[in-house]
Amino acid sequence: MEEAVDVVLVGGGVMSATLATLLNELEPTARIELVERLDSIAGESSFAWNNAGTGHAGLCELNYTPANADGSLDIGKAVHINTLFEESKQLWSSLVAHGNLGDPADFLSPVPHLSFVRGEKNVRFLRARHEAMSNHHCFESMEYSQDPATIAGWAPLLMAGREPGEPVAATQVEDGTDVNFGALTNRLLTRLTEQGSDRVGIRTGQTIRDLERNADGTWSLKIETSDGGRRIVRSRFVFLGAGGASLRLLQKSGIPEAKGYGGFPVSGQWLRCDKPEVVARHHAKVYSNAAVGAPPMSVPHLDTRNVDGKPSLLFGPFAGFTTKFLKNGSIFDLVKTVRTSNLSPMLSVARSNFSLMKYLLDQVRLSHAQRVEELRAFYPDARAEDWQLEVAGQRVQIIKKTPRHGGVLQFGTEIVTAKDGSLAALLGASPGASTATSIMLDLIARCFPERFASAPWQARLAQLVPVRAETLRKDPARLREVRRETHRILKLVAPGESLESAPRTARVAEPECC
């Protein structure tokens, strides 16, 4: 017997939770089922300790502002990501304002975002970056300093014990955020079940073994439960949002659009500190330059994390290599995705990225002492015994077939959809979670074009995300207005405020004793 639903969402992370939320708001009568392989939701990339929790807004990530051939800086990507994150904040604030997303402090914290560099060349770059970005209304509150005392005021650990006279510079944006995407995912999905609708089902401990398209355009998904049971679900629409597992399921779907895609897995590790007297001296997310030959996701940063009400510090990530596509995956994941259609692109990427492979293998061999030594470039007084190793989530970067190069390794996220819009898959990684709202709105527009353009859906979307990114990029007044309102509702630092004047205490209190 087949069970029939309108929508199946594969994967219990923030992407599926966001899409479920939007579709439920736009089509309350739709029957939606979320299927998660693990026994609980948000157990992979959305889990708090599997990612850095940076609300990516282009404020501190230096790789978002590359240099042009003439030496000028291109801030286009930073502006784009900044306004996409504003769309996410609008959705969250609209749900909070209606009283059904709980206290935003459970998943969102105000944390300044800093960029920090050393050396004359890097100081010149950061100065030019600040000049270019602060002239755009998205980043008009960005501060810049080369003064060690000022930087020490922003982030004391950066300057304590540093050799005097070393050229340093930093930028700071007060209204950055730290996001617990695991808590957000749980809150979004709990909200759907709390509304009492029997049209939304969340099934954990269930694995999609196969899927095939039926003659009427629907999809049948063969599901195995953790106790060995089997079931079949027929759905009019399927979203594959299962992180690294999405690629193999996309391939099993057999849609032509899946051909040529491959995956390149990259693992990660963090140094984590929970010692109160250390944690209390740092309240920021501080990003710096990536090492030569390092992939973009390995940009080093020293971050404040607020998880379940307890502050900690993370430093990293330290990259590694494994053939798993999920943290709880199999070492055969990579091999199982090799097809005749993607073998050539994968080999092409392997040949052209030898230095990257060497970098990953070198990272795997690092000792604890060597990792702490890298930390000391940020925090000179760091003590090895204060930090422990934390294994991060698994990321699968996209390998894409191209006519010119055979294949390219692509960082970021990409949506792959069937021609008829009945199936969509999300591939790739950061900054996906921060821009989940924008990505899912784009997916809905592509898969449900007529209904997306309809007056009822547009009216509801205007309530959920009143001002879209394109308008925010062009209209300074609208951006300032949106930020004031979302930051008020989400209890964040509003433009022109300091952390001390924010609606709630954001800084970590000094410990009573050390």
Coordinates of N, CA and C in Angstrom, one line a residue, residues 27 36 65 212 313 332 340 417:
E27 N 0.5 27.2 1.4 CA -0.5 26.3 1.0 C -0.8 25.4 2.3
E36 N 13.7 11.8 7.9 CA 15.1 12.0 8.3 C 15.7 10.6 8.7
T65 N 35.3 39.4 -0.8 CA 35.7 40.6 -1.5 C 37.0 40.5 -2.2
E212 N 11.5 6.6 -7.7 CA 11.2 6.5 -9.2 C 10.0 7.3 -9.5
L313 N 34.1 29.0 22.9 CA 34.9 29.6 21.8 C 35.3 28.4 20.8
F332 N 32.1 4.4 1.9 CA 31.9 4.1 0.5 C 31.0 5.2 -0.2
T340 N 29.3 7.1 -15.1 CA 30.0 7.4 -16.3 C 29.8 8.9 -16.7
T417 N 17.0 21.1 -10.4 CA 15.5 20.8 -10.5 C 15.2 20.0 -11.8

